Amino acid sequence: MITMKDIVREGHPVLTQVAEEVVLPATEQEKKILSDMLEFLKNSQNEKIAEQYELRPGVGLAAPQLGISKRMMAVHFEDLKGKCYSDGYFNPKIISHSVEQTYLSAGEGCLSVDREVPGYVPRYARITVKAVNLAGEPVKLRLRGYAAVVFQHEIDHLNGVMFFDHINKNEPFQAPADAKPCDIELTD
């Protein structure tokens, strides 16, 4: 079982590296790691388990956050309309995105960052992602708003980018032009 002790923190070199593609089909070990990542997210949102194992709640987790430089990520959350996203993905890639941007008015958080980092993180309002899911099936996801933000946050980890790299250093609370906020706090 993955716990907070397994998650590498800000400053670890793997968090600034571009992760390697997973050769598909994934190995049993890679599938197990991805499945464990998804289980961690579910456990982190279960009040009883989270308290017992001192887990911070998260909605997404990328393999580099476990010190594994591979293009794998898991998500477990509901969007603002109640649609559930709960799966693991190999080699996720944004294949298209909107010009329009969005952001979370409460800012973003990260399981690999143990401090508050105030500021708006500009994100694309809509994205299309291609990946192979945990079941080994190719998927194409059209995401908007909060779901798009979660996926962009995790895919950034696969590219060695931290959420605070996007924050305007001089004016952290300057909203992206013509952007509307998604109003849920994100912890990945």
Short mmCIF file of N, CA and C in Angstrom, two decimals:
data_model
loop_
_atom_site.label_atom_id
_atom_site.label_comp_id
_atom_site.label_asym_id
_atom_site.label_seq_id
_atom_site.Cartn_x
_atom_site.Cartn_y
_atom_site.Cartn_z
N MET A 1 0.84 -1.19 0.00
CA MET A 1 0.00 0.00 0.00
C MET A 1 0.89 1.26 0.00
N ILE A 2 0.56 2.17 -0.89
CA ILE A 2 1.29 3.44 -0.95
C ILE A 2 0.82 4.34 0.19
N THR A 3 1.79 4.97 0.87
CA THR A 3 1.46 5.95 1.91
C THR A 3 2.23 7.24 1.59
N MET A 4 2.04 8.25 2.43
CA MET A 4 2.72 9.53 2.21
C MET A 4 4.24 9.37 2.25
N LYS A 5 4.75 8.36 2.95
CA LYS A 5 6.20 8.13 3.02
C LYS A 5 6.78 7.77 1.64
N ASP A 6 5.93 7.25 0.75
CA ASP A 6 6.39 6.84 -0.58
C ASP A 6 6.44 8.00 -1.57
N ILE A 7 5.82 9.12 -1.21
CA ILE A 7 5.72 10.25 -2.14
C ILE A 7 6.93 11.17 -1.99
N VAL A 8 7.64 11.38 -3.11
CA VAL A 8 8.81 12.26 -3.07
C VAL A 8 8.34 13.70 -3.03
N ARG A 9 9.12 14.53 -2.38
CA ARG A 9 8.73 15.92 -2.17
C ARG A 9 9.52 16.86 -3.07
N GLU A 10 8.98 18.06 -3.15
CA GLU A 10 9.57 19.15 -3.91
C GLU A 10 11.07 19.21 -3.62
N GLY A 11 11.85 19.38 -4.68
CA GLY A 11 13.31 19.39 -4.54
C GLY A 11 13.93 18.09 -5.03
N HIS A 12 13.15 17.00 -5.07
CA HIS A 12 13.66 15.73 -5.58
C HIS A 12 13.87 15.86 -7.09
N PRO A 13 15.02 15.43 -7.62
CA PRO A 13 15.32 15.65 -9.04
C PRO A 13 14.33 14.99 -10.01
N VAL A 14 13.70 13.88 -9.63
CA VAL A 14 12.78 13.20 -10.55
C VAL A 14 11.58 14.09 -10.90
N LEU A 15 11.24 15.04 -10.01
CA LEU A 15 10.08 15.91 -10.24
C LEU A 15 10.34 16.96 -11.32
N THR A 16 11.61 17.13 -11.71
CA THR A 16 11.92 18.11 -12.76
C THR A 16 12.40 17.43 -14.05
N GLN A 17 12.25 16.11 -14.13
CA GLN A 17 12.66 15.36 -15.32
C GLN A 17 11.45 15.03 -16.18
N VAL A 18 11.69 14.92 -17.48
CA VAL A 18 10.64 14.43 -18.38
C VAL A 18 10.64 12.91 -18.24
N ALA A 19 9.48 12.36 -17.87
CA ALA A 19 9.38 10.91 -17.64
C ALA A 19 9.42 10.14 -18.96
N GLU A 20 9.86 8.90 -18.88
CA GLU A 20 10.00 8.05 -20.07
C GLU A 20 8.66 7.43 -20.45
N GLU A 21 8.46 7.25 -21.75
CA GLU A 21 7.27 6.55 -22.25
C GLU A 21 7.28 5.12 -21.68
N VAL A 22 6.09 4.59 -21.45
CA VAL A 22 5.95 3.20 -21.04
C VAL A 22 5.84 2.38 -22.32
N VAL A 23 6.67 1.34 -22.44
CA VAL A 23 6.58 0.46 -23.59
C VAL A 23 5.34 -0.39 -23.39
N LEU A 24 4.45 -0.33 -24.38
CA LEU A 24 3.17 -1.05 -24.26
C LEU A 24 3.21 -2.34 -25.08
N PRO A 25 2.55 -3.40 -24.64
CA PRO A 25 1.74 -3.44 -23.43
C PRO A 25 2.61 -3.31 -22.17
N ALA A 26 2.01 -2.72 -21.15
CA ALA A 26 2.72 -2.51 -19.88
C ALA A 26 3.03 -3.85 -19.23
N THR A 27 4.12 -3.86 -18.46
CA THR A 27 4.47 -5.08 -17.72
C THR A 27 3.52 -5.26 -16.54
N GLU A 28 3.51 -6.43 -15.97
CA GLU A 28 2.68 -6.69 -14.78
C GLU A 28 3.09 -5.76 -13.64
N GLN A 29 4.41 -5.51 -13.52
CA GLN A 29 4.89 -4.62 -12.46
C GLN A 29 4.36 -3.19 -12.67
N GLU A 30 4.38 -2.71 -13.92
CA GLU A 30 3.87 -1.37 -14.20
C GLU A 30 2.37 -1.28 -13.93
N LYS A 31 1.63 -2.33 -14.31
CA LYS A 31 0.18 -2.36 -14.04
C LYS A 31 -0.08 -2.34 -12.53
N LYS A 32 0.74 -3.08 -11.78
CA LYS A 32 0.58 -3.13 -10.31
C LYS A 32 0.84 -1.75 -9.70
N ILE A 33 1.90 -1.09 -10.14
CA ILE A 33 2.22 0.25 -9.63
C ILE A 33 1.05 1.21 -9.92
N LEU A 34 0.55 1.18 -11.15
CA LEU A 34 -0.54 2.08 -11.53
C LEU A 34 -1.81 1.76 -10.73
N SER A 35 -2.07 0.49 -10.55
CA SER A 35 -3.23 0.07 -9.75
C SER A 35 -3.07 0.53 -8.29
N ASP A 36 -1.86 0.42 -7.75
CA ASP A 36 -1.59 0.88 -6.38
C ASP A 36 -1.75 2.40 -6.27
N MET A 37 -1.38 3.12 -7.33
CA MET A 37 -1.54 4.58 -7.34
C MET A 37 -3.02 4.94 -7.25
N LEU A 38 -3.85 4.24 -8.01
CA LEU A 38 -5.29 4.48 -7.98
C LEU A 38 -5.85 4.14 -6.60
N GLU A 39 -5.39 3.04 -6.04
CA GLU A 39 -5.84 2.63 -4.70
C GLU A 39 -5.46 3.70 -3.67
N PHE A 40 -4.26 4.28 -3.78
CA PHE A 40 -3.85 5.34 -2.86
C PHE A 40 -4.85 6.49 -2.90
N LEU A 41 -5.25 6.91 -4.11
CA LEU A 41 -6.17 8.04 -4.24
C LEU A 41 -7.51 7.72 -3.58
N LYS A 42 -8.01 6.51 -3.81
CA LYS A 42 -9.27 6.10 -3.18
C LYS A 42 -9.13 6.08 -1.66
N ASN A 43 -8.03 5.52 -1.17
CA ASN A 43 -7.78 5.47 0.28
C ASN A 43 -7.67 6.88 0.86
N SER A 44 -7.02 7.78 0.12
CA SER A 44 -6.79 9.14 0.62
C SER A 44 -8.09 9.92 0.77
N GLN A 45 -9.13 9.48 0.05
CA GLN A 45 -10.43 10.15 0.13
C GLN A 45 -11.40 9.43 1.07
N ASN A 46 -10.96 8.30 1.62
CA ASN A 46 -11.76 7.57 2.60
C ASN A 46 -11.33 8.05 3.98
N GLU A 47 -12.25 8.75 4.66
CA GLU A 47 -11.90 9.42 5.91
C GLU A 47 -11.22 8.50 6.92
N LYS A 48 -11.77 7.31 7.09
CA LYS A 48 -11.26 6.36 8.08
C LYS A 48 -9.84 5.89 7.73
N ILE A 49 -9.66 5.46 6.47
CA ILE A 49 -8.35 4.96 6.03
C ILE A 49 -7.33 6.10 6.03
N ALA A 50 -7.74 7.27 5.53
CA ALA A 50 -6.83 8.42 5.47
C ALA A 50 -6.33 8.79 6.86
N GLU A 51 -7.23 8.77 7.84
CA GLU A 51 -6.83 9.11 9.21
C GLU A 51 -5.91 8.03 9.79
N GLN A 52 -6.25 6.78 9.56
CA GLN A 52 -5.45 5.66 10.09
C GLN A 52 -4.02 5.68 9.57
N TYR A 53 -3.85 5.98 8.27
CA TYR A 53 -2.52 5.94 7.65
C TYR A 53 -1.92 7.32 7.42
N GLU A 54 -2.59 8.36 7.94
CA GLU A 54 -2.12 9.74 7.80
C GLU A 54 -1.89 10.12 6.33
N LEU A 55 -2.91 9.90 5.50
CA LEU A 55 -2.84 10.21 4.09
C LEU A 55 -3.45 11.58 3.82
N ARG A 56 -2.77 12.39 3.03
CA ARG A 56 -3.37 13.64 2.57
C ARG A 56 -4.30 13.31 1.41
N PRO A 57 -5.48 13.92 1.38
CA PRO A 57 -6.39 13.60 0.27
C PRO A 57 -5.85 14.11 -1.06
N GLY A 58 -6.00 13.27 -2.08
CA GLY A 58 -5.55 13.64 -3.41
C GLY A 58 -6.54 13.19 -4.46
N VAL A 59 -6.53 13.87 -5.60
CA VAL A 59 -7.41 13.51 -6.72
C VAL A 59 -6.60 12.95 -7.90
N GLY A 60 -5.29 13.12 -7.86
CA GLY A 60 -4.43 12.62 -8.93
C GLY A 60 -3.05 12.32 -8.39
N LEU A 61 -2.37 11.40 -9.08
CA LEU A 61 -1.01 11.02 -8.68
C LEU A 61 -0.27 10.58 -9.94
N ALA A 62 0.95 11.09 -10.10
CA ALA A 62 1.79 10.73 -11.24
C ALA A 62 2.97 9.90 -10.74
N ALA A 63 3.43 8.95 -11.57
CA ALA A 63 4.52 8.06 -11.17
C ALA A 63 5.78 8.80 -10.69
N PRO A 64 6.16 9.95 -11.32
CA PRO A 64 7.33 10.65 -10.80
C PRO A 64 7.20 11.04 -9.32
N GLN A 65 5.97 11.21 -8.84
CA GLN A 65 5.77 11.55 -7.43
C GLN A 65 6.13 10.38 -6.51
N LEU A 66 6.31 9.20 -7.10
CA LEU A 66 6.77 8.03 -6.33
C LEU A 66 8.24 7.76 -6.63
N GLY A 67 8.89 8.70 -7.34
CA GLY A 67 10.29 8.53 -7.70
C GLY A 67 10.48 7.64 -8.93
N ILE A 68 9.38 7.40 -9.67
CA ILE A 68 9.42 6.52 -10.85
C ILE A 68 9.25 7.39 -12.09
N SER A 69 10.31 7.48 -12.89
CA SER A 69 10.28 8.36 -14.07
C SER A 69 9.65 7.65 -15.27
N LYS A 70 8.35 7.37 -15.14
CA LYS A 70 7.59 6.74 -16.23
C LYS A 70 6.29 7.51 -16.43
N ARG A 71 5.81 7.51 -17.66
CA ARG A 71 4.60 8.26 -18.01
C ARG A 71 3.35 7.48 -17.61
N MET A 72 3.07 7.53 -16.31
CA MET A 72 1.90 6.86 -15.75
C MET A 72 1.25 7.82 -14.76
N MET A 73 -0.08 7.85 -14.75
CA MET A 73 -0.81 8.70 -13.81
C MET A 73 -2.14 8.05 -13.47
N ALA A 74 -2.65 8.38 -12.30
CA ALA A 74 -3.96 7.90 -11.87
C ALA A 74 -4.78 9.10 -11.40
N VAL A 75 -6.10 8.99 -11.57
CA VAL A 75 -7.02 10.03 -11.07
C VAL A 75 -8.21 9.35 -10.41
N HIS A 76 -8.76 10.03 -9.41
CA HIS A 76 -9.98 9.56 -8.75
C HIS A 76 -10.69 10.79 -8.20
N PHE A 77 -11.73 11.24 -8.91
CA PHE A 77 -12.47 12.43 -8.49
C PHE A 77 -13.79 12.51 -9.24
N GLU A 78 -14.65 13.39 -8.78
CA GLU A 78 -15.88 13.73 -9.49
C GLU A 78 -15.76 15.16 -9.97
N ASP A 79 -16.24 15.42 -11.20
CA ASP A 79 -16.23 16.80 -11.67
C ASP A 79 -17.43 17.55 -11.06
N LEU A 80 -17.58 18.80 -11.42
CA LEU A 80 -18.63 19.62 -10.82
C LEU A 80 -20.04 19.15 -11.16
N LYS A 81 -20.15 18.33 -12.21
CA LYS A 81 -21.47 17.81 -12.60
C LYS A 81 -21.70 16.40 -12.06
N GLY A 82 -20.76 15.92 -11.22
CA GLY A 82 -20.93 14.61 -10.61
C GLY A 82 -20.42 13.45 -11.45
N LYS A 83 -19.76 13.73 -12.57
CA LYS A 83 -19.18 12.65 -13.38
C LYS A 83 -17.91 12.15 -12.70
N CYS A 84 -17.81 10.82 -12.56
CA CYS A 84 -16.67 10.22 -11.86
C CYS A 84 -15.55 9.87 -12.84
N TYR A 85 -14.36 10.24 -12.47
CA TYR A 85 -13.15 9.86 -13.21
C TYR A 85 -12.31 9.03 -12.25
N SER A 86 -12.11 7.77 -12.57
CA SER A 86 -11.36 6.89 -11.67
C SER A 86 -10.67 5.82 -12.51
N ASP A 87 -9.40 6.07 -12.84
CA ASP A 87 -8.66 5.12 -13.68
C ASP A 87 -7.18 5.47 -13.64
N GLY A 88 -6.40 4.58 -14.17
CA GLY A 88 -4.98 4.81 -14.34
C GLY A 88 -4.68 4.91 -15.82
N TYR A 89 -3.65 5.66 -16.18
CA TYR A 89 -3.34 5.89 -17.59
C TYR A 89 -1.85 5.75 -17.86
N PHE A 90 -1.54 5.08 -18.96
CA PHE A 90 -0.18 4.98 -19.47
C PHE A 90 -0.03 5.95 -20.63
N ASN A 91 1.07 6.66 -20.65
CA ASN A 91 1.44 7.58 -21.74
C ASN A 91 0.34 8.58 -22.11
N PRO A 92 -0.27 9.24 -21.14
CA PRO A 92 -1.30 10.23 -21.48
C PRO A 92 -0.67 11.41 -22.21
N LYS A 93 -1.40 11.90 -23.19
CA LYS A 93 -0.87 13.00 -24.01
C LYS A 93 -2.02 13.93 -24.40
N ILE A 94 -1.81 15.23 -24.22
CA ILE A 94 -2.79 16.21 -24.66
C ILE A 94 -2.62 16.37 -26.17
N ILE A 95 -3.68 16.03 -26.92
CA ILE A 95 -3.58 16.11 -28.38
C ILE A 95 -4.23 17.37 -28.93
N SER A 96 -5.09 18.01 -28.13
CA SER A 96 -5.63 19.31 -28.53
C SER A 96 -6.12 20.04 -27.29
N HIS A 97 -6.21 21.37 -27.41
CA HIS A 97 -6.66 22.17 -26.27
C HIS A 97 -7.30 23.46 -26.78
N SER A 98 -8.11 24.04 -25.90
CA SER A 98 -8.76 25.31 -26.23
C SER A 98 -7.77 26.46 -26.11
N VAL A 99 -8.14 27.58 -26.71
CA VAL A 99 -7.39 28.82 -26.51
C VAL A 99 -7.81 29.38 -25.15
N GLU A 100 -9.09 29.25 -24.85
CA GLU A 100 -9.65 29.74 -23.59
C GLU A 100 -8.96 29.07 -22.40
N GLN A 101 -8.74 29.86 -21.35
CA GLN A 101 -8.10 29.33 -20.16
C GLN A 101 -9.06 29.34 -18.97
N THR A 102 -8.66 28.61 -17.93
CA THR A 102 -9.40 28.58 -16.67
C THR A 102 -8.38 28.48 -15.55
N TYR A 103 -8.85 28.49 -14.33
CA TYR A 103 -7.99 28.33 -13.16
C TYR A 103 -8.87 28.00 -11.96
N LEU A 104 -8.25 27.52 -10.91
CA LEU A 104 -8.98 27.26 -9.67
C LEU A 104 -8.82 28.47 -8.77
N SER A 105 -9.94 29.05 -8.33
CA SER A 105 -9.85 30.29 -7.54
C SER A 105 -9.16 30.06 -6.21
N ALA A 106 -9.18 28.83 -5.70
CA ALA A 106 -8.49 28.52 -4.44
C ALA A 106 -7.02 28.15 -4.68
N GLY A 107 -6.60 28.12 -5.93
CA GLY A 107 -5.24 27.69 -6.26
C GLY A 107 -5.16 26.17 -6.32
N GLU A 108 -3.96 25.67 -6.54
CA GLU A 108 -3.75 24.22 -6.61
C GLU A 108 -2.82 23.81 -5.48
N GLY A 109 -2.90 22.55 -5.15
CA GLY A 109 -2.00 21.95 -4.17
C GLY A 109 -1.40 20.71 -4.77
N CYS A 110 -0.47 20.08 -4.06
CA CYS A 110 0.22 18.92 -4.61
C CYS A 110 0.71 18.06 -3.46
N LEU A 111 0.56 16.75 -3.59
CA LEU A 111 1.03 15.83 -2.55
C LEU A 111 2.54 15.90 -2.38
N SER A 112 3.25 16.38 -3.41
CA SER A 112 4.71 16.50 -3.33
C SER A 112 5.16 17.85 -2.79
N VAL A 113 4.21 18.72 -2.47
CA VAL A 113 4.55 20.06 -1.97
C VAL A 113 3.90 20.24 -0.60
N ASP A 114 4.74 20.38 0.42
CA ASP A 114 4.26 20.46 1.81
C ASP A 114 4.05 21.88 2.30
N ARG A 115 3.83 22.79 1.37
CA ARG A 115 3.63 24.19 1.76
C ARG A 115 2.51 24.78 0.90
N GLU A 116 1.93 25.85 1.40
CA GLU A 116 0.94 26.58 0.61
C GLU A 116 1.68 27.40 -0.44
N VAL A 117 1.22 27.36 -1.67
CA VAL A 117 1.79 28.19 -2.72
C VAL A 117 0.63 29.01 -3.30
N PRO A 118 0.48 30.26 -2.84
CA PRO A 118 -0.66 31.06 -3.29
C PRO A 118 -0.50 31.53 -4.74
N GLY A 119 -1.64 31.59 -5.41
CA GLY A 119 -1.64 32.12 -6.77
C GLY A 119 -2.49 31.30 -7.70
N TYR A 120 -2.88 31.92 -8.82
CA TYR A 120 -3.67 31.26 -9.84
C TYR A 120 -2.75 30.51 -10.79
N VAL A 121 -3.18 29.31 -11.16
CA VAL A 121 -2.43 28.48 -12.10
C VAL A 121 -3.24 28.44 -13.41
N PRO A 122 -2.79 29.18 -14.44
CA PRO A 122 -3.55 29.17 -15.69
C PRO A 122 -3.51 27.79 -16.35
N ARG A 123 -4.68 27.33 -16.78
CA ARG A 123 -4.81 26.03 -17.46
C ARG A 123 -5.73 26.20 -18.67
N TYR A 124 -5.63 25.27 -19.61
CA TYR A 124 -6.57 25.27 -20.73
C TYR A 124 -7.95 24.88 -20.19
N ALA A 125 -8.99 25.55 -20.68
CA ALA A 125 -10.35 25.26 -20.22
C ALA A 125 -10.85 23.91 -20.76
N ARG A 126 -10.38 23.52 -21.95
CA ARG A 126 -10.78 22.24 -22.54
C ARG A 126 -9.55 21.57 -23.15
N ILE A 127 -9.47 20.25 -22.95
CA ILE A 127 -8.37 19.48 -23.55
C ILE A 127 -8.92 18.14 -24.05
N THR A 128 -8.20 17.56 -24.99
CA THR A 128 -8.46 16.19 -25.41
C THR A 128 -7.19 15.40 -25.12
N VAL A 129 -7.36 14.29 -24.42
CA VAL A 129 -6.23 13.46 -24.00
C VAL A 129 -6.36 12.08 -24.62
N LYS A 130 -5.24 11.57 -25.13
CA LYS A 130 -5.18 10.17 -25.58
C LYS A 130 -4.26 9.43 -24.61
N ALA A 131 -4.63 8.21 -24.28
CA ALA A 131 -3.84 7.40 -23.36
C ALA A 131 -4.26 5.94 -23.52
N VAL A 132 -3.59 5.08 -22.77
CA VAL A 132 -4.01 3.68 -22.63
C VAL A 132 -4.37 3.52 -21.16
N ASN A 133 -5.59 3.02 -20.90
CA ASN A 133 -6.03 2.93 -19.50
C ASN A 133 -5.49 1.68 -18.81
N LEU A 134 -5.83 1.54 -17.55
CA LEU A 134 -5.33 0.43 -16.73
C LEU A 134 -5.70 -0.93 -17.31
N ALA A 135 -6.84 -0.98 -18.00
CA ALA A 135 -7.30 -2.23 -18.61
C ALA A 135 -6.57 -2.52 -19.93
N GLY A 136 -5.67 -1.59 -20.35
CA GLY A 136 -4.92 -1.80 -21.59
C GLY A 136 -5.64 -1.32 -22.83
N GLU A 137 -6.74 -0.58 -22.64
CA GLU A 137 -7.53 -0.09 -23.78
C GLU A 137 -7.12 1.34 -24.14
N PRO A 138 -7.00 1.64 -25.45
CA PRO A 138 -6.74 3.02 -25.84
C PRO A 138 -7.99 3.86 -25.56
N VAL A 139 -7.79 5.04 -24.99
CA VAL A 139 -8.92 5.92 -24.69
C VAL A 139 -8.62 7.32 -25.20
N LYS A 140 -9.70 8.03 -25.51
CA LYS A 140 -9.62 9.44 -25.91
C LYS A 140 -10.62 10.17 -25.03
N LEU A 141 -10.14 11.09 -24.23
CA LEU A 141 -10.99 11.80 -23.28
C LEU A 141 -11.10 13.27 -23.65
N ARG A 142 -12.33 13.75 -23.74
CA ARG A 142 -12.55 15.19 -23.93
C ARG A 142 -12.92 15.74 -22.57
N LEU A 143 -12.09 16.63 -22.07
CA LEU A 143 -12.24 17.13 -20.70
C LEU A 143 -12.41 18.63 -20.70
N ARG A 144 -13.18 19.12 -19.72
CA ARG A 144 -13.36 20.56 -19.59
C ARG A 144 -13.35 20.92 -18.11
N GLY A 145 -13.07 22.20 -17.84
CA GLY A 145 -13.15 22.71 -16.48
C GLY A 145 -12.26 21.96 -15.50
N TYR A 146 -12.86 21.58 -14.38
CA TYR A 146 -12.11 20.95 -13.29
C TYR A 146 -11.38 19.68 -13.75
N ALA A 147 -12.06 18.83 -14.53
CA ALA A 147 -11.43 17.60 -15.01
C ALA A 147 -10.21 17.91 -15.86
N ALA A 148 -10.32 18.93 -16.72
CA ALA A 148 -9.19 19.33 -17.56
C ALA A 148 -8.03 19.81 -16.70
N VAL A 149 -8.33 20.54 -15.63
CA VAL A 149 -7.29 21.05 -14.73
C VAL A 149 -6.55 19.89 -14.06
N VAL A 150 -7.29 18.91 -13.55
CA VAL A 150 -6.68 17.76 -12.86
C VAL A 150 -5.73 17.03 -13.81
N PHE A 151 -6.20 16.74 -15.02
CA PHE A 151 -5.36 16.01 -15.97
C PHE A 151 -4.12 16.82 -16.36
N GLN A 152 -4.28 18.13 -16.55
CA GLN A 152 -3.11 18.96 -16.90
C GLN A 152 -2.09 18.97 -15.77
N HIS A 153 -2.55 19.01 -14.53
CA HIS A 153 -1.66 19.01 -13.38
C HIS A 153 -0.82 17.73 -13.38
N GLU A 154 -1.48 16.58 -13.61
CA GLU A 154 -0.76 15.30 -13.59
C GLU A 154 0.17 15.15 -14.80
N ILE A 155 -0.31 15.55 -15.97
CA ILE A 155 0.54 15.45 -17.17
C ILE A 155 1.75 16.37 -17.03
N ASP A 156 1.58 17.52 -16.37
CA ASP A 156 2.73 18.38 -16.08
C ASP A 156 3.80 17.61 -15.30
N HIS A 157 3.38 16.81 -14.32
CA HIS A 157 4.36 16.02 -13.55
C HIS A 157 5.17 15.11 -14.48
N LEU A 158 4.53 14.58 -15.50
CA LEU A 158 5.22 13.68 -16.43
C LEU A 158 6.21 14.44 -17.30
N ASN A 159 6.03 15.75 -17.36
CA ASN A 159 6.93 16.62 -18.15
C ASN A 159 7.91 17.40 -17.28
N GLY A 160 7.98 17.06 -16.00
CA GLY A 160 8.93 17.72 -15.10
C GLY A 160 8.52 19.13 -14.72
N VAL A 161 7.21 19.43 -14.79
CA VAL A 161 6.71 20.77 -14.48
C VAL A 161 5.86 20.71 -13.21
N MET A 162 6.11 21.63 -12.29
CA MET A 162 5.32 21.73 -11.07
C MET A 162 4.26 22.81 -11.26
N PHE A 163 3.15 22.68 -10.54
CA PHE A 163 2.04 23.64 -10.72
C PHE A 163 2.48 25.07 -10.49
N PHE A 164 3.37 25.30 -9.52
CA PHE A 164 3.76 26.68 -9.20
C PHE A 164 4.64 27.30 -10.27
N ASP A 165 5.17 26.48 -11.21
CA ASP A 165 5.94 27.01 -12.33
C ASP A 165 5.06 27.89 -13.23
N HIS A 166 3.73 27.68 -13.18
CA HIS A 166 2.80 28.44 -14.03
C HIS A 166 2.34 29.75 -13.38
N ILE A 167 2.56 29.91 -12.08
CA ILE A 167 2.04 31.08 -11.36
C ILE A 167 2.86 32.32 -11.73
N ASN A 168 2.17 33.40 -12.00
CA ASN A 168 2.82 34.67 -12.30
C ASN A 168 3.58 35.13 -11.04
N LYS A 169 4.90 35.18 -11.14
CA LYS A 169 5.73 35.50 -9.97
C LYS A 169 5.48 36.91 -9.44
N ASN A 170 5.24 37.86 -10.35
CA ASN A 170 5.04 39.25 -9.93
C ASN A 170 3.62 39.52 -9.43
N GLU A 171 2.65 38.89 -10.06
CA GLU A 171 1.25 39.08 -9.67
C GLU A 171 0.56 37.71 -9.60
N PRO A 172 0.78 36.97 -8.49
CA PRO A 172 0.27 35.60 -8.40
C PRO A 172 -1.25 35.47 -8.54
N PHE A 173 -1.98 36.52 -8.20
CA PHE A 173 -3.44 36.44 -8.29
C PHE A 173 -4.00 37.19 -9.49
N GLN A 174 -3.18 37.39 -10.50
CA GLN A 174 -3.66 37.98 -11.74
C GLN A 174 -4.30 36.85 -12.55
N ALA A 175 -5.60 36.98 -12.80
CA ALA A 175 -6.32 35.94 -13.54
C ALA A 175 -5.89 35.95 -15.01
N PRO A 176 -5.81 34.77 -15.63
CA PRO A 176 -5.53 34.74 -17.06
C PRO A 176 -6.62 35.52 -17.81
N ALA A 177 -6.26 36.17 -18.90
CA ALA A 177 -7.20 37.00 -19.66
C ALA A 177 -8.43 36.20 -20.08
N ASP A 178 -9.60 36.79 -19.84
CA ASP A 178 -10.89 36.20 -20.24
C ASP A 178 -11.13 34.80 -19.68
N ALA A 179 -10.47 34.44 -18.60
CA ALA A 179 -10.65 33.10 -18.03
C ALA A 179 -11.68 33.11 -16.91
N LYS A 180 -12.44 31.99 -16.82
CA LYS A 180 -13.38 31.83 -15.73
C LYS A 180 -12.82 30.78 -14.79
N PRO A 181 -12.96 30.98 -13.46
CA PRO A 181 -12.42 29.98 -12.53
C PRO A 181 -13.29 28.73 -12.42
N CYS A 182 -12.66 27.61 -12.07
CA CYS A 182 -13.38 26.40 -11.65
C CYS A 182 -13.24 26.43 -10.13
N ASP A 183 -14.33 26.37 -9.41
CA ASP A 183 -14.23 26.62 -7.98
C ASP A 183 -14.17 25.38 -7.09
N ILE A 184 -13.09 24.62 -7.25
CA ILE A 184 -12.81 23.51 -6.33
C ILE A 184 -11.31 23.50 -6.13
N GLU A 185 -10.87 23.30 -4.90
CA GLU A 185 -9.44 23.25 -4.65
C GLU A 185 -8.89 21.94 -5.15
N LEU A 186 -7.71 21.96 -5.72
CA LEU A 186 -7.09 20.75 -6.29
C LEU A 186 -5.89 20.34 -5.45
N THR A 187 -5.90 19.10 -5.03
CA THR A 187 -4.70 18.50 -4.43
C THR A 187 -4.43 17.25 -5.21
N ASP A 188 -3.21 17.13 -5.73
CA ASP A 188 -2.97 15.94 -6.52
C ASP A 188 -2.10 14.98 -5.81
#
